[in-house]
Amino acid sequence: MAVNGSELEKVGYQVVDGFLTDEQCRLLLEKISDFRDHHTLPEIHRPMKGRSLRYHVIQGEQIREHLPSIWDLYNGEVNQLVDRSLGFPLGPLGNTRAGVNVNLMRPNQSSYRWHYDRACVTSIIYLNEVEGGETEFYPNYRILLRKGKNSSIQRALDRFIQIKPILSSFGSMVRVSPKVGRLVMMRADRCWHSVRSVRGERERINIILSYDFPGTEFPSEEGLDSYLYTQEEQRSADPNYS
Ligand SMILES: O=C(O)CCC(=O)C(=O)O
Ligand SMILES: [Fe+2]
């Protein structure tokens, strides 16, 4: 598996095929299915213009308690791979609920809105192959303020570069299809990304693992967690900013 120090930093993303074997993915899908036999997962639906957020999620505290093999990947192998690709060390988020998730997206109804993640690096591991459901992103497409990722100036800058003609002139879109065992690492606070709707018959299931500098605090955390993991009504139109 060729993973060069700083490629992730320079290019903004890296794809590693065959990170998990078919058999490892099959076993993880079985464990997820067992978990679902005993837990009802909330459907999170945040309609919006363009691509909405609609998915089911197993959040990190449930993973720590009930899905230890995913928890171990998060704290071990994937963390090490991210560090090697980046060229410097990051760690799991202090906020476990948001740090590692299993996302489940049903055919013909799910998608994931365009956004930046709160954390520096997000890894995605696809456990199955589906029709549609591609992750789309614009690598390293952000003018990121050193202080105040969630400030109103940052929001204005983000909105500006997301205007269609600017995006198509200065951004270059990458589209990655879900494939069994494929891993994608991305500088998720700099890559503008989303998921296309899932087609066909099969549910899309993947693992999302996020890393940042140890001790990093995210000011918009509370609103963002409520938006992503609960069915509570939202006060803010975009919880990425305070
Ligand atoms: O499922 C994917 O491909 C990406 C999901 C995502 O962006 C997220 O969970 O923050
Ligand atoms: Fe994301």
PDB file of N, CA, C and O and ligand atoms in Angstrom, residues 103 105 112 115 117 124 126 135 193 195 204 206 208, ligand 1:
ATOM      1  N   ASN A 103     -22.339   5.476   8.551  1.00  0.00           N
ATOM      2  CA  ASN A 103     -23.414   6.137   7.814  1.00  0.00           C
ATOM      3  C   ASN A 103     -24.154   5.112   6.966  1.00  0.00           C
ATOM      4  O   ASN A 103     -23.525   4.280   6.304  1.00  0.00           O
ATOM      5  N   MET A 105     -27.169   4.836   4.037  1.00  0.00           N
ATOM      6  CA  MET A 105     -27.958   5.654   3.115  1.00  0.00           C
ATOM      7  C   MET A 105     -28.806   4.752   2.224  1.00  0.00           C
ATOM      8  O   MET A 105     -28.292   3.887   1.529  1.00  0.00           O
ATOM      9  N   TYR A 112     -26.126  13.340   0.953  1.00  0.00           N
ATOM     10  CA  TYR A 112     -25.433  14.075   2.020  1.00  0.00           C
ATOM     11  C   TYR A 112     -25.093  15.444   1.468  1.00  0.00           C
ATOM     12  O   TYR A 112     -24.432  15.559   0.448  1.00  0.00           O
ATOM     13  N   HIS A 115     -20.704  20.230   2.259  1.00  0.00           N
ATOM     14  CA  HIS A 115     -20.214  20.778   3.527  1.00  0.00           C
ATOM     15  C   HIS A 115     -18.702  20.619   3.647  1.00  0.00           C
ATOM     16  O   HIS A 115     -18.086  19.882   2.870  1.00  0.00           O
ATOM     17  N   ASP A 117     -16.064  19.373   6.847  1.00  0.00           N
ATOM     18  CA  ASP A 117     -16.133  18.752   8.175  1.00  0.00           C
ATOM     19  C   ASP A 117     -15.459  19.660   9.190  1.00  0.00           C
ATOM     20  O   ASP A 117     -14.648  20.512   8.847  1.00  0.00           O
ATOM     21  N   ILE A 124     -12.841   7.734   4.971  1.00  0.00           N
ATOM     22  CA  ILE A 124     -14.092   7.040   4.652  1.00  0.00           C
ATOM     23  C   ILE A 124     -13.712   5.615   4.250  1.00  0.00           C
ATOM     24  O   ILE A 124     -12.807   5.438   3.431  1.00  0.00           O
ATOM     25  N   TYR A 126     -15.539   2.398   2.558  1.00  0.00           N
ATOM     26  CA  TYR A 126     -16.774   1.862   1.968  1.00  0.00           C
ATOM     27  C   TYR A 126     -16.832   0.365   2.231  1.00  0.00           C
ATOM     28  O   TYR A 126     -15.875  -0.359   1.939  1.00  0.00           O
ATOM     29  N   THR A 135     -19.010   9.780  -3.526  1.00  0.00           N
ATOM     30  CA  THR A 135     -18.566  10.941  -2.756  1.00  0.00           C
ATOM     31  C   THR A 135     -17.989  11.929  -3.769  1.00  0.00           C
ATOM     32  O   THR A 135     -17.169  11.546  -4.605  1.00  0.00           O
ATOM     33  N   HIS A 193     -17.301  18.891   0.181  1.00  0.00           N
ATOM     34  CA  HIS A 193     -17.697  17.549  -0.241  1.00  0.00           C
ATOM     35  C   HIS A 193     -19.156  17.207   0.038  1.00  0.00           C
ATOM     36  O   HIS A 193     -19.806  17.856   0.856  1.00  0.00           O
ATOM     37  N   VAL A 195     -22.356  13.757  -0.904  1.00  0.00           N
ATOM     38  CA  VAL A 195     -22.611  12.414  -1.453  1.00  0.00           C
ATOM     39  C   VAL A 195     -23.834  12.467  -2.361  1.00  0.00           C
ATOM     40  O   VAL A 195     -24.891  12.981  -1.966  1.00  0.00           O
ATOM     41  N   ARG A 204     -26.338   1.956   1.021  1.00  0.00           N
ATOM     42  CA  ARG A 204     -24.897   2.278   1.049  1.00  0.00           C
ATOM     43  C   ARG A 204     -24.453   2.329   2.510  1.00  0.00           C
ATOM     44  O   ARG A 204     -25.052   3.048   3.328  1.00  0.00           O
ATOM     45  N   ASN A 206     -21.056   2.888   5.017  1.00  0.00           N
ATOM     46  CA  ASN A 206     -19.621   3.166   5.138  1.00  0.00           C
ATOM     47  C   ASN A 206     -19.271   3.662   6.541  1.00  0.00           C
ATOM     48  O   ASN A 206     -20.146   3.952   7.355  1.00  0.00           O
ATOM     49  N   ILE A 208     -17.037   6.425   8.798  1.00  0.00           N
ATOM     50  CA  ILE A 208     -16.440   7.754   8.721  1.00  0.00           C
ATOM     51  C   ILE A 208     -15.566   7.923   9.968  1.00  0.00           C
ATOM     52  O   ILE A 208     -16.061   7.773  11.092  1.00  0.00           O
TER      53      ILE A 208
HETATM   54  O1  LIG B   1     -20.307   9.084   3.064  1.00  0.00           O
HETATM   55  C1  LIG B   1     -19.491   9.818   2.522  1.00  0.00           C
HETATM   56  O2  LIG B   1     -18.950   9.526   1.443  1.00  0.00           O
HETATM   57  C2  LIG B   1     -19.123  11.135   3.166  1.00  0.00           C
HETATM   58  C3  LIG B   1     -19.937  11.446   4.391  1.00  0.00           C
HETATM   59  C4  LIG B   1     -19.511  12.721   5.041  1.00  0.00           C
HETATM   60  O3  LIG B   1     -19.073  13.624   4.387  1.00  0.00           O
HETATM   61  C5  LIG B   1     -19.612  12.882   6.494  1.00  0.00           C
HETATM   62  O4  LIG B   1     -20.122  11.963   7.186  1.00  0.00           O
HETATM   63  O5  LIG B   1     -19.177  13.939   6.997  1.00  0.00           O
END
